[in-house]
C-alpha atoms as a PDB file:
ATOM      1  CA  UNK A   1       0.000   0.000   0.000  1.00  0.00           C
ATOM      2  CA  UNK A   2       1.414   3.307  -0.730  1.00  0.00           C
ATOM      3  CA  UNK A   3       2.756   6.242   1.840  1.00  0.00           C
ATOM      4  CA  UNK A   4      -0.434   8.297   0.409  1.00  0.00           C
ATOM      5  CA  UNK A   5      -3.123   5.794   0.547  1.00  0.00           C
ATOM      6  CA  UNK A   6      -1.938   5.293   4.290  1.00  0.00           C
ATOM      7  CA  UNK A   7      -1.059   7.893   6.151  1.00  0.00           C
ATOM      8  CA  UNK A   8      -4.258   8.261   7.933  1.00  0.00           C
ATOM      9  CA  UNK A   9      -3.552   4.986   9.456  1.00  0.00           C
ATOM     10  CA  UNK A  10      -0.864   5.743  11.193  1.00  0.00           C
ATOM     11  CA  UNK A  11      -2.423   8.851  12.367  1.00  0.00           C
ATOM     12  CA  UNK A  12      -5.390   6.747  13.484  1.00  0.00           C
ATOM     13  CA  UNK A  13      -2.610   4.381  15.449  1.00  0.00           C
ATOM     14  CA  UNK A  14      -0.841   7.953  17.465  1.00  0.00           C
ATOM     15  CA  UNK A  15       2.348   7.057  14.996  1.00  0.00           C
ATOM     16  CA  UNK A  16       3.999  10.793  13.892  1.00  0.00           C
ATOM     17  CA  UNK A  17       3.563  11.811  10.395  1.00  0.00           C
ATOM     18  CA  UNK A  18       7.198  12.296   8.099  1.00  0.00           C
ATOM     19  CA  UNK A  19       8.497  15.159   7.949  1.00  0.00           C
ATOM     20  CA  UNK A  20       7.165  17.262   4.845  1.00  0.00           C
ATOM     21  CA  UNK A  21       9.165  17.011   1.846  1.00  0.00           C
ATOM     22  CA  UNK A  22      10.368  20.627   0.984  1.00  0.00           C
ATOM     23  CA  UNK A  23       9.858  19.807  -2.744  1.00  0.00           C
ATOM     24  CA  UNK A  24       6.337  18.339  -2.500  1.00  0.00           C
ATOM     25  CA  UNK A  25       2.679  19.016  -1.126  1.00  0.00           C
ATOM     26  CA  UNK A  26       2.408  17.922   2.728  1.00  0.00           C
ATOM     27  CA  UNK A  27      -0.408  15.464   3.487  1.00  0.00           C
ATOM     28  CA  UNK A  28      -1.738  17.801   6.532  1.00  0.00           C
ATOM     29  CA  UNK A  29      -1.216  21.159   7.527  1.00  0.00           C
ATOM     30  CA  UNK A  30       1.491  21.467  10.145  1.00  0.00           C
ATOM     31  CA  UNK A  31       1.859  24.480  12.050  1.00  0.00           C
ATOM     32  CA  UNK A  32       4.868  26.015  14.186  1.00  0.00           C
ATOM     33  CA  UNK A  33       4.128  27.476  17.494  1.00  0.00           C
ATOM     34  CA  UNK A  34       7.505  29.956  18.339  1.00  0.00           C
ATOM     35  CA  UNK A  35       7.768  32.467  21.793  1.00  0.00           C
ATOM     36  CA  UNK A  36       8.987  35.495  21.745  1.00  0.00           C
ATOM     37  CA  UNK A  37       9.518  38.192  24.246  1.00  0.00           C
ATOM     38  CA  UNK A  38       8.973  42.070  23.921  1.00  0.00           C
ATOM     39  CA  UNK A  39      11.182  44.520  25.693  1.00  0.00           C
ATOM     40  CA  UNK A  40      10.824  45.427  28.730  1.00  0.00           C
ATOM     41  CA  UNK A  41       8.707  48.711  29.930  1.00  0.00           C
ATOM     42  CA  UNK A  42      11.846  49.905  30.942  1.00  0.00           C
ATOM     43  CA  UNK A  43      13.733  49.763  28.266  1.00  0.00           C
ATOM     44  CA  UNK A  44      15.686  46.851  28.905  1.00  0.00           C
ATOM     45  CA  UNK A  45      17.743  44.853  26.254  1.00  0.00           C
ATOM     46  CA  UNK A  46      16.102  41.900  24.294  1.00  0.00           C
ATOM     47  CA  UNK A  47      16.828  38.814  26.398  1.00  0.00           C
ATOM     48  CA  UNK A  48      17.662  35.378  25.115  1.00  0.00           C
ATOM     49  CA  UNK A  49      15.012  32.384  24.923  1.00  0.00           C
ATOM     50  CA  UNK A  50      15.359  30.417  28.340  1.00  0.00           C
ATOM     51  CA  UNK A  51      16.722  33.353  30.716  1.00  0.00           C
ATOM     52  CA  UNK A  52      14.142  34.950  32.811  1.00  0.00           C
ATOM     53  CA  UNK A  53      13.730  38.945  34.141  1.00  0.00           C
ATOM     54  CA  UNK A  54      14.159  40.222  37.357  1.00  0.00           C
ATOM     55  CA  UNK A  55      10.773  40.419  38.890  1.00  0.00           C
ATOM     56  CA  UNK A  56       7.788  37.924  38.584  1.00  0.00           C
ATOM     57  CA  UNK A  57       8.320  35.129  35.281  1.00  0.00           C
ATOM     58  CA  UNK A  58       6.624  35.029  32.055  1.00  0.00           C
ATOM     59  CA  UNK A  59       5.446  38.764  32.328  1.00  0.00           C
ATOM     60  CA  UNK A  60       6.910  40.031  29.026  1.00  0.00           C
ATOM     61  CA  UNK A  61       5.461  37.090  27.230  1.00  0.00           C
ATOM     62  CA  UNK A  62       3.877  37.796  23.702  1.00  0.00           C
ATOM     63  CA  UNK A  63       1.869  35.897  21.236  1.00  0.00           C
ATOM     64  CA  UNK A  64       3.926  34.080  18.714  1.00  0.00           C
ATOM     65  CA  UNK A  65       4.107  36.041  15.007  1.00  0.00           C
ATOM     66  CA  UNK A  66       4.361  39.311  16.327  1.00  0.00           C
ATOM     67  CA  UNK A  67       7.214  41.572  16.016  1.00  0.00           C
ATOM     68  CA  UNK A  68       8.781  42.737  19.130  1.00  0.00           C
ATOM     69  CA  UNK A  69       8.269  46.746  18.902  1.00  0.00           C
ATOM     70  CA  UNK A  70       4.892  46.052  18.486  1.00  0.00           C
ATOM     71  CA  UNK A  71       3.911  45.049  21.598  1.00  0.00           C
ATOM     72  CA  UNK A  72       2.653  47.898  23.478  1.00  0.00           C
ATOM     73  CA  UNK A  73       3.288  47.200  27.293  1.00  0.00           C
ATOM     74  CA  UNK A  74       0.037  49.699  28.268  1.00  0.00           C
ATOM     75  CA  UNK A  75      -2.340  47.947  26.454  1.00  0.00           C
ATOM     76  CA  UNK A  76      -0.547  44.574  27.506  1.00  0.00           C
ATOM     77  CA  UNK A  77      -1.350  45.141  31.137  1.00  0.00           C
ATOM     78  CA  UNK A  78      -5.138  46.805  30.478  1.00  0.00           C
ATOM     79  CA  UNK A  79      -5.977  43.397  28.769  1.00  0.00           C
ATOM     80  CA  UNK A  80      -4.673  41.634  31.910  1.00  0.00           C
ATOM     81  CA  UNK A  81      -6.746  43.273  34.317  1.00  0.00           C
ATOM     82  CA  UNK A  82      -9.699  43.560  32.005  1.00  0.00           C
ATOM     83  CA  UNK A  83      -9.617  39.156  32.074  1.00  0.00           C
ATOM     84  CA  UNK A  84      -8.471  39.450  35.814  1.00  0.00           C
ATOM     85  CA  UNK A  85     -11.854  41.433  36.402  1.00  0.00           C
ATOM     86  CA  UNK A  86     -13.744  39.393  34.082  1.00  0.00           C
ATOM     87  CA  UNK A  87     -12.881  36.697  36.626  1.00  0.00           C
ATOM     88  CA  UNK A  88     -13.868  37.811  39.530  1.00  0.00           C
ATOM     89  CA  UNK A  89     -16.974  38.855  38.656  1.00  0.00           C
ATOM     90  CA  UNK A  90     -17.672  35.182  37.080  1.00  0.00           C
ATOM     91  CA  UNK A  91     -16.453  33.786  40.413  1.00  0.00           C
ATOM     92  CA  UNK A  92     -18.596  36.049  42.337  1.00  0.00           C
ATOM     93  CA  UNK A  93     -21.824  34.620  40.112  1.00  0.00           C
ATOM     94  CA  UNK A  94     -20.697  31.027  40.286  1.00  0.00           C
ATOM     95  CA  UNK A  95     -20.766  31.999  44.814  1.00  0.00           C
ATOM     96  CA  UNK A  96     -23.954  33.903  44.511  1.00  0.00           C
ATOM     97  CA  UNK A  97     -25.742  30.461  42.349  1.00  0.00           C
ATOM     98  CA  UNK A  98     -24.418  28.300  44.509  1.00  0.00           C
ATOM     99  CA  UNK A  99     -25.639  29.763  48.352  1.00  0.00           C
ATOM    100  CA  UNK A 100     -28.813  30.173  45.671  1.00  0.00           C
ATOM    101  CA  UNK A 101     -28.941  26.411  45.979  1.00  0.00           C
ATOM    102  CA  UNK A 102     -28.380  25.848  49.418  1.00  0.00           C
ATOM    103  CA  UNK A 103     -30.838  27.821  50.428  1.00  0.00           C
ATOM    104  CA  UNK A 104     -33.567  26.262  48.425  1.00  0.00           C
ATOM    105  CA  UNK A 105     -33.147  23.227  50.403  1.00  0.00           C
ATOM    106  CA  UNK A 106     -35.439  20.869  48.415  1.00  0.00           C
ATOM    107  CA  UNK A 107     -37.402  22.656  46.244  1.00  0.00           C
ATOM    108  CA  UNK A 108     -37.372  21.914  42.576  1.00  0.00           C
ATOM    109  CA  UNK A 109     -36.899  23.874  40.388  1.00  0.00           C
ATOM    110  CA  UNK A 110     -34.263  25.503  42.165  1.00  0.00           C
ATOM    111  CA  UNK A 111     -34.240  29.427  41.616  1.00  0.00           C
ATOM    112  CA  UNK A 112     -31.586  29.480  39.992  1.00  0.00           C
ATOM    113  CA  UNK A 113     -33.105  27.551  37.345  1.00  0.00           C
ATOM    114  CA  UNK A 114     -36.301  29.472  37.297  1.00  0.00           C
ATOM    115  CA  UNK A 115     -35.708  31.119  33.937  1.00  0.00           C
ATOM    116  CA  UNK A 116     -39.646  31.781  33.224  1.00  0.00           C
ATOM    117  CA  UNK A 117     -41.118  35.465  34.174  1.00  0.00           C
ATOM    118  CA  UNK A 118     -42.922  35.482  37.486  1.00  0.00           C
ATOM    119  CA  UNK A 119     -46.886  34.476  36.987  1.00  0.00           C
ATOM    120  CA  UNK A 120     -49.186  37.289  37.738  1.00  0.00           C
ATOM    121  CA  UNK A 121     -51.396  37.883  40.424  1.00  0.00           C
ATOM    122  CA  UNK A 122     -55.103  36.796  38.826  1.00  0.00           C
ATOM    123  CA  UNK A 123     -56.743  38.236  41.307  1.00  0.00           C
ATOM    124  CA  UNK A 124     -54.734  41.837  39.849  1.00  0.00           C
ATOM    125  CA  UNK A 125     -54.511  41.540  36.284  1.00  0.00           C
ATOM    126  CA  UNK A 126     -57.214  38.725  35.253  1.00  0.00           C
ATOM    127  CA  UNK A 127     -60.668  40.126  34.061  1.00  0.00           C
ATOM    128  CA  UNK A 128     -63.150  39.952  35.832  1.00  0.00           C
ATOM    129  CA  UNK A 129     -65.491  37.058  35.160  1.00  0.00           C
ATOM    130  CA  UNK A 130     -68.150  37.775  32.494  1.00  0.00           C
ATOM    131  CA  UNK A 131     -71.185  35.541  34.215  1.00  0.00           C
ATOM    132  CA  UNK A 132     -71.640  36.008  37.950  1.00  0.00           C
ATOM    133  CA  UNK A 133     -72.161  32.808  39.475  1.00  0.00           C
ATOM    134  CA  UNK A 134     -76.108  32.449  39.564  1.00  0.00           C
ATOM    135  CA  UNK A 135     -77.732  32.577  43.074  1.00  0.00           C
ATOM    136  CA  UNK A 136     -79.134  29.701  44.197  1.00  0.00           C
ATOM    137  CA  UNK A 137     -82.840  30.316  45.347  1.00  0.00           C
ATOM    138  CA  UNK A 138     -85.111  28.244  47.345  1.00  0.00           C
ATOM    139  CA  UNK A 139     -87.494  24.966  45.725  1.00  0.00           C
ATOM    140  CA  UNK A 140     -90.934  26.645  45.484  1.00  0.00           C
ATOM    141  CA  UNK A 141     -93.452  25.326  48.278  1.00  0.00           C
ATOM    142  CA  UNK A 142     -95.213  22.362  47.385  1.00  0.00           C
ATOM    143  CA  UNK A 143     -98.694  23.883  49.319  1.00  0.00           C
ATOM    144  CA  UNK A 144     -98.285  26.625  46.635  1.00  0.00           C
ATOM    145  CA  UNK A 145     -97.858  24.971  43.202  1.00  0.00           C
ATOM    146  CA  UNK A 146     -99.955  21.904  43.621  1.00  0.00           C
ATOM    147  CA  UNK A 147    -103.168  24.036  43.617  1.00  0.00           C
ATOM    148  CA  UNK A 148    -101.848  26.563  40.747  1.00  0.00           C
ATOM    149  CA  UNK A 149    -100.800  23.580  38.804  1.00  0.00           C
ATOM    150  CA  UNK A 150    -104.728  22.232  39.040  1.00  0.00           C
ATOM    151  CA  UNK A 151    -105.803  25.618  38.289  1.00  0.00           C
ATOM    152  CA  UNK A 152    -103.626  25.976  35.086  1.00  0.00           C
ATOM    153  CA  UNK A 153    -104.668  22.688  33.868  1.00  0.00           C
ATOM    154  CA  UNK A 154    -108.479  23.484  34.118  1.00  0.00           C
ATOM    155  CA  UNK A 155    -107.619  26.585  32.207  1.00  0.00           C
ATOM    156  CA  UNK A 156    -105.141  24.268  29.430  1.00  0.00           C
ATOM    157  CA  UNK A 157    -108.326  22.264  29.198  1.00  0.00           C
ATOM    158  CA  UNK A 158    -110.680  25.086  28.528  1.00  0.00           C
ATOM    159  CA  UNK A 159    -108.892  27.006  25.993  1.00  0.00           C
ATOM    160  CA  UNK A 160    -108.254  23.525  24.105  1.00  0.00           C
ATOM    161  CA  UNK A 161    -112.215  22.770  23.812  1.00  0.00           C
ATOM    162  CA  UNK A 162    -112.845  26.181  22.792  1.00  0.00           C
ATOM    163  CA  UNK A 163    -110.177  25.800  20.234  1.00  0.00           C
ATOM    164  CA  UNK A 164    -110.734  22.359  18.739  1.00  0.00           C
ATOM    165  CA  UNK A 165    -113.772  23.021  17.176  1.00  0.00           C
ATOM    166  CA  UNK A 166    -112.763  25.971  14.937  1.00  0.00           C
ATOM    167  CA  UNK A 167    -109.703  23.963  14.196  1.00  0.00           C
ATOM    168  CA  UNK A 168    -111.572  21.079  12.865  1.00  0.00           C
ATOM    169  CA  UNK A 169    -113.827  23.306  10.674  1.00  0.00           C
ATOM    170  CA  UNK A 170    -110.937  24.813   9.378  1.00  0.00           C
ATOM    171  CA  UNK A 171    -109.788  21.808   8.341  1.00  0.00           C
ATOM    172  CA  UNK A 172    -112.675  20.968   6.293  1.00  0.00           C
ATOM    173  CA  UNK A 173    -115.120  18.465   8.883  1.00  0.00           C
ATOM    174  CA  UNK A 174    -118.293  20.094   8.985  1.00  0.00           C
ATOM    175  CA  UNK A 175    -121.560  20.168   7.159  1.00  0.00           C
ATOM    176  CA  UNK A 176    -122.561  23.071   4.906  1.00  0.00           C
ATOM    177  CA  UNK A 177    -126.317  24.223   5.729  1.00  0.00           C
ATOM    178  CA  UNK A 178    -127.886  27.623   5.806  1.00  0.00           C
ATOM    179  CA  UNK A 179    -128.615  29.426   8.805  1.00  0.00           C
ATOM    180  CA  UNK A 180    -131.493  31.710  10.001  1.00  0.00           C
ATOM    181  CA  UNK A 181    -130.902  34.717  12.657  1.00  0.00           C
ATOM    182  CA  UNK A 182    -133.036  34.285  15.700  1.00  0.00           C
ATOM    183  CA  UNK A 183    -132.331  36.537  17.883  1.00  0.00           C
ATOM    184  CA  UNK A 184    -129.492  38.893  19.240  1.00  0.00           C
ATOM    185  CA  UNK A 185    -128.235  40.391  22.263  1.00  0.00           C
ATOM    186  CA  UNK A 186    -125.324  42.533  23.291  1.00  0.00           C
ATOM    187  CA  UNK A 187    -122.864  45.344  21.042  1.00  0.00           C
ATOM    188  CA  UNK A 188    -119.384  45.303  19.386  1.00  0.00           C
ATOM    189  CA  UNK A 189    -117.470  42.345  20.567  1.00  0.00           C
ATOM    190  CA  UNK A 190    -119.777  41.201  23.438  1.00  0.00           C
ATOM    191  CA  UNK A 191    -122.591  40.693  20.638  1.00  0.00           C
ATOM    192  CA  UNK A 192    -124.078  37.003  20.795  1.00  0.00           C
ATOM    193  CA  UNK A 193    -126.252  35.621  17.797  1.00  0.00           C
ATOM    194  CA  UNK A 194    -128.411  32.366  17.917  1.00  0.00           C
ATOM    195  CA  UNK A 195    -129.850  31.144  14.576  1.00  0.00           C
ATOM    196  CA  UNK A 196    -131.325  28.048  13.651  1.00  0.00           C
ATOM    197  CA  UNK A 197    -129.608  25.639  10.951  1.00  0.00           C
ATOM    198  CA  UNK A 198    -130.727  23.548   8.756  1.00  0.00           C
ATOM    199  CA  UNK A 199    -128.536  21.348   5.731  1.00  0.00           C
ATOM    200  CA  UNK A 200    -129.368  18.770   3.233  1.00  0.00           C
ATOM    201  CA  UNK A 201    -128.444  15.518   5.493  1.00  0.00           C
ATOM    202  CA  UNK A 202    -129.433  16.228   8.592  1.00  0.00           C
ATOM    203  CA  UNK A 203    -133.006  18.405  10.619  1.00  0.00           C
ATOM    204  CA  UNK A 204    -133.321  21.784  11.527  1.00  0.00           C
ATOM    205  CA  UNK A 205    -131.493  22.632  14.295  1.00  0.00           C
ATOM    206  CA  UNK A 206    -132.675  25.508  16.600  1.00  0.00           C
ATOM    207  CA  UNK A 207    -131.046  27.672  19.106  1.00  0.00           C
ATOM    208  CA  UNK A 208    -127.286  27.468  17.910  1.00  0.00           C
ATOM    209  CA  UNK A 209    -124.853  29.885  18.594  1.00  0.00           C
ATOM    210  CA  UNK A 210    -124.025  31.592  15.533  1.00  0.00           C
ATOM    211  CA  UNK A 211    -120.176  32.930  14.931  1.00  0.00           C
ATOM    212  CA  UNK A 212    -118.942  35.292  12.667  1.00  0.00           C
ATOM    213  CA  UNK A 213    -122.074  36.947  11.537  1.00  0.00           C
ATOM    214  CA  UNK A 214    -123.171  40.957  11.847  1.00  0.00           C
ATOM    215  CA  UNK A 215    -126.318  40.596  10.241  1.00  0.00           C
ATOM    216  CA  UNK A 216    -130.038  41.426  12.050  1.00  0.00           C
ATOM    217  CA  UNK A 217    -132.514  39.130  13.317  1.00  0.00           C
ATOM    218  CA  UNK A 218    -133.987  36.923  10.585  1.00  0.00           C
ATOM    219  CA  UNK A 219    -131.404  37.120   7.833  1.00  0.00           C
ATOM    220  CA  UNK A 220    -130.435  33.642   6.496  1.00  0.00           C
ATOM    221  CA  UNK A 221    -126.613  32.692   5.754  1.00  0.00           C
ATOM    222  CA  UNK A 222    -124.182  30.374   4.373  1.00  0.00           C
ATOM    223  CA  UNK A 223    -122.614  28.247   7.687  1.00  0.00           C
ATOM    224  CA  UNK A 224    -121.213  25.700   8.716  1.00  0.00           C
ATOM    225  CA  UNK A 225    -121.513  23.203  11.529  1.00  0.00           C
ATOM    226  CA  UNK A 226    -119.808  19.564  12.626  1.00  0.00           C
ATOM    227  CA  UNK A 227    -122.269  16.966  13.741  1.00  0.00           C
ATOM    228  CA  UNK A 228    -123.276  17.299  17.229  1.00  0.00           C
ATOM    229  CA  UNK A 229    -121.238  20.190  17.370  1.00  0.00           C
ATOM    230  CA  UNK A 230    -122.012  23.482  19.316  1.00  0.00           C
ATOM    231  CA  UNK A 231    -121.591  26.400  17.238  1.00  0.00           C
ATOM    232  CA  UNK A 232    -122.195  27.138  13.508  1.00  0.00           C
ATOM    233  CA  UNK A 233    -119.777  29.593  11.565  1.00  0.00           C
ATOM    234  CA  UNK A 234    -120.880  31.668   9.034  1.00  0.00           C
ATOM    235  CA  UNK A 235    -117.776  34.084   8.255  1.00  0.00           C
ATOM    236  CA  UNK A 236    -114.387  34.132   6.234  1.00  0.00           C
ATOM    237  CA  UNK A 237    -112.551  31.004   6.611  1.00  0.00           C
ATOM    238  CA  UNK A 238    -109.334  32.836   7.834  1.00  0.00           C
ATOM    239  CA  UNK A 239    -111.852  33.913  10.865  1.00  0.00           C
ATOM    240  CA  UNK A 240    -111.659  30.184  12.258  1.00  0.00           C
ATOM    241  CA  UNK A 241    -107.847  29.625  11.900  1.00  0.00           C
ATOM    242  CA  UNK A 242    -107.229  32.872  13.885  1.00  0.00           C
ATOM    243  CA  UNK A 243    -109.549  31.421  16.918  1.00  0.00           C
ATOM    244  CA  UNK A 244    -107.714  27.871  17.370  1.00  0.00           C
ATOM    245  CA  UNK A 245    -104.490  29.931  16.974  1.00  0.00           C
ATOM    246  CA  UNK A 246    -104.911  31.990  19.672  1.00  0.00           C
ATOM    247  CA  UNK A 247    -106.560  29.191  21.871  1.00  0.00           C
ATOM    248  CA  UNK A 248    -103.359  27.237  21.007  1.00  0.00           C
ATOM    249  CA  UNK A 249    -101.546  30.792  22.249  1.00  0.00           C
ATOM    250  CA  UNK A 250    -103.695  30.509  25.414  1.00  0.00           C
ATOM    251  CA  UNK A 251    -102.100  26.925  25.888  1.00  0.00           C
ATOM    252  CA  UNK A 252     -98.660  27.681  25.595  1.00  0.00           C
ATOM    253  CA  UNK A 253     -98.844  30.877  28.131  1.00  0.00           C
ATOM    254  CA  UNK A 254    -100.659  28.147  30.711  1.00  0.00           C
ATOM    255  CA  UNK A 255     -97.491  26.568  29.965  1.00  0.00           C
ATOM    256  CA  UNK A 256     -95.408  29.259  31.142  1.00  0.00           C
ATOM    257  CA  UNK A 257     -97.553  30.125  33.691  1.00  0.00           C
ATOM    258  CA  UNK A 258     -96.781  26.219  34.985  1.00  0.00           C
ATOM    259  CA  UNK A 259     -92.844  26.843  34.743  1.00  0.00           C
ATOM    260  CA  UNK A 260     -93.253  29.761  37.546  1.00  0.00           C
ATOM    261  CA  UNK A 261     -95.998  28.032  39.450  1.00  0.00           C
ATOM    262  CA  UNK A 262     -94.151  25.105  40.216  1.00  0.00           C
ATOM    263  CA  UNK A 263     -90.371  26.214  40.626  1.00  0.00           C
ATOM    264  CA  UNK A 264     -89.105  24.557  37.462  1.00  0.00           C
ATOM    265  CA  UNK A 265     -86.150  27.358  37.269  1.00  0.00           C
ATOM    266  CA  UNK A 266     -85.361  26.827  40.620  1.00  0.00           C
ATOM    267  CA  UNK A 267     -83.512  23.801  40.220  1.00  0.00           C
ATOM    268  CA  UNK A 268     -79.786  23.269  40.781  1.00  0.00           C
ATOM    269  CA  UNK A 269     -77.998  22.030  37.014  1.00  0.00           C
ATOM    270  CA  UNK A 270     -78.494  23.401  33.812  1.00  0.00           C
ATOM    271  CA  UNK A 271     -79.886  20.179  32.471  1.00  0.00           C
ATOM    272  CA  UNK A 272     -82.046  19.653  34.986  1.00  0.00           C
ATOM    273  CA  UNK A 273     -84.045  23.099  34.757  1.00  0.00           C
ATOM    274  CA  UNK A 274     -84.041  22.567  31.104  1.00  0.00           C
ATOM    275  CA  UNK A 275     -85.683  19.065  30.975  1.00  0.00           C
ATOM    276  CA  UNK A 276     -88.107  20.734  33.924  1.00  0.00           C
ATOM    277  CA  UNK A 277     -89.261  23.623  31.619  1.00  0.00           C
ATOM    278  CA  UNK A 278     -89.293  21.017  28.421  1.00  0.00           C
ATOM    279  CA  UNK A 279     -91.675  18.854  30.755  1.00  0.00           C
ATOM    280  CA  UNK A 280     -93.590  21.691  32.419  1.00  0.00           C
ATOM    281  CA  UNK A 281     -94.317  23.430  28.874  1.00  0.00           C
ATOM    282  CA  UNK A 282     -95.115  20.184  27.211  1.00  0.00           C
ATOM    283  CA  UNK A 283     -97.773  18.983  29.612  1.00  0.00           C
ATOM    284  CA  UNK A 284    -100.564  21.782  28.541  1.00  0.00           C
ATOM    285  CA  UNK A 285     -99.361  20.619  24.883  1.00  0.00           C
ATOM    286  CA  UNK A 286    -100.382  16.923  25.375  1.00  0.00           C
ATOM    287  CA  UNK A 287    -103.671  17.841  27.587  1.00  0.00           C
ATOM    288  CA  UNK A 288    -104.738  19.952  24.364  1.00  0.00           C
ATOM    289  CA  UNK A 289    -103.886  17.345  22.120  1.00  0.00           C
ATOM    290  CA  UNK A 290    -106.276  14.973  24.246  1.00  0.00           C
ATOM    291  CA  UNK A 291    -109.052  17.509  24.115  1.00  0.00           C
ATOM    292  CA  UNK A 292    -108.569  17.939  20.056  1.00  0.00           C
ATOM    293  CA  UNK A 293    -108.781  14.069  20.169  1.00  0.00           C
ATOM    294  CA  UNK A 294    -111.246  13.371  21.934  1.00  0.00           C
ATOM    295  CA  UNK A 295    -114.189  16.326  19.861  1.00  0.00           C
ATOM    296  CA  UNK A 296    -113.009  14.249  16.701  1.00  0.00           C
END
């Protein structure tokens, strides 16, 4: 094997490269480290490699390559004490860390490894909280809402028999007859007709309260009326869809009114006031729905 393809074998084994041949191209950079020595502030003659000057050793030491007038002995001792300070000052940090971490005892993190800024006080700098934490209020007395919630029912139940009948008229279940004014009594809204009515399948019918007509005593009209119903209509269709809408109005307010009545926002959780008021609201619902059934 050639001295080329080798030589960083013997490097590898701690065995010294040859010298350099003058003529050729070295294998590695080598590099000469040399001393010299600068004169003396004092003027002193250059002195010899290996002799030492009067006073403390190795003071008039200079970096290797430089020239030795160019040395300047003021600027030689300001770098001195500039790394002497430079020092200290490291030594005093390194004292300072360390009774740092023997007074922290066990704590971890030490301080001295606490590099993070110092939290902030909350109760200082934190906004304050945009709900208010809801008072809690006392479960409504049981002497109180069982009676309103009877009383609300009743009324559920009223408005959804008054309702059901216009609603199933609206939808078309009725008989068309005519219908004769019998007699009238109060004015404006309070007025009250009764009429008798009379269609093609079924008897005359006397005595029937007669809705949605303005006319006098003894005028006949167009109506209609359900079998066995109670009340014959002889106005504009979009008359009966506003009554059942208001009766079903009427229904949801008794539901409302049943929320309050029996403490269903009194509750503790979220969830459970919600499914209270969902049940509360819903009960007038399904007792109106029975009503509407049941005048099928």
């Amino acid at each position: 094997m050639s001295e080329e393809a080798a030589w960083w074998r013997g490097q590898a084994a701690g065995i010294p490269p040859k010298a350099p041949d003058p003529d050729g191209f070295p294998l590695w950079p080598t590099t000469t480290t040399a001393t010299v020595r600068a004169p003396s502030p004092g003027g002193a003659p250059y002195r010899e490699p290996g002799t030492e000057p009067d006073g403390a050793p190795g003071t008039d030491v200079v970096p290797a390559g430089l020239a030795h007038g160019l040395v300047d002995p003021a600027a030689h001792d300001a770098g001195a004490t500039a790394v002497v300070e430079h020092l200290q000052l490291a030594t005093a940090r390194l004292e300072a860390t360390a009774a740092q971490l023997a007074d922290a005892g066990d704590s971890w993190p030490p301080p001295a490894m606490r590099v993070m800024r110092r939290p902030r006080d909350a109760a200082v700098t934190s906004p304050p909280p945009k709900r208010l934490p809801r008072k809690v209020r006392r479960l409504r007395n049981p002497a109180f809402g069982l009676p309103a919630m009877l009383v609300i029912a009743l009324l559920a139940g009223f408005f959804a028999w008054t309702s059901a009948e216009p609603f199933w008229l609206d939808m078309g279940q009725g008989e068309h007859g005519r219908a004769q004014i019998t007699r009238c009594k109060g004015d404006g809204v309070l007025r009250r007709c009764y009429a008798t009515f009379q269609s093609d399948v079924r008897a005359a019918v006397a005595g029937v309260p007669l809705v949605g007509a303005d006319e006098a005593p003894g005028a006949t009209l167009d109506a209609r009326m359900r079998a066995g119903g109670r009340i014959a209509y002889a106005g504009n269709p979009s008359g009966l869809r506003v009554r059942w809408t208001v009766g079903l109005a009427l229904i949801l307010l008794c539901g409302a009114a049943l929320c309050w009545a029996t403490g269903a926002g009194r509750l503790g959780r979220f969830r459970t006031r919600l499914a209270a008021y969902a049940l509360t609201v819903a009960a007038p619902l399904v007792l109106g729905l029975g009503v509407l059934i049941a005048s099928y």
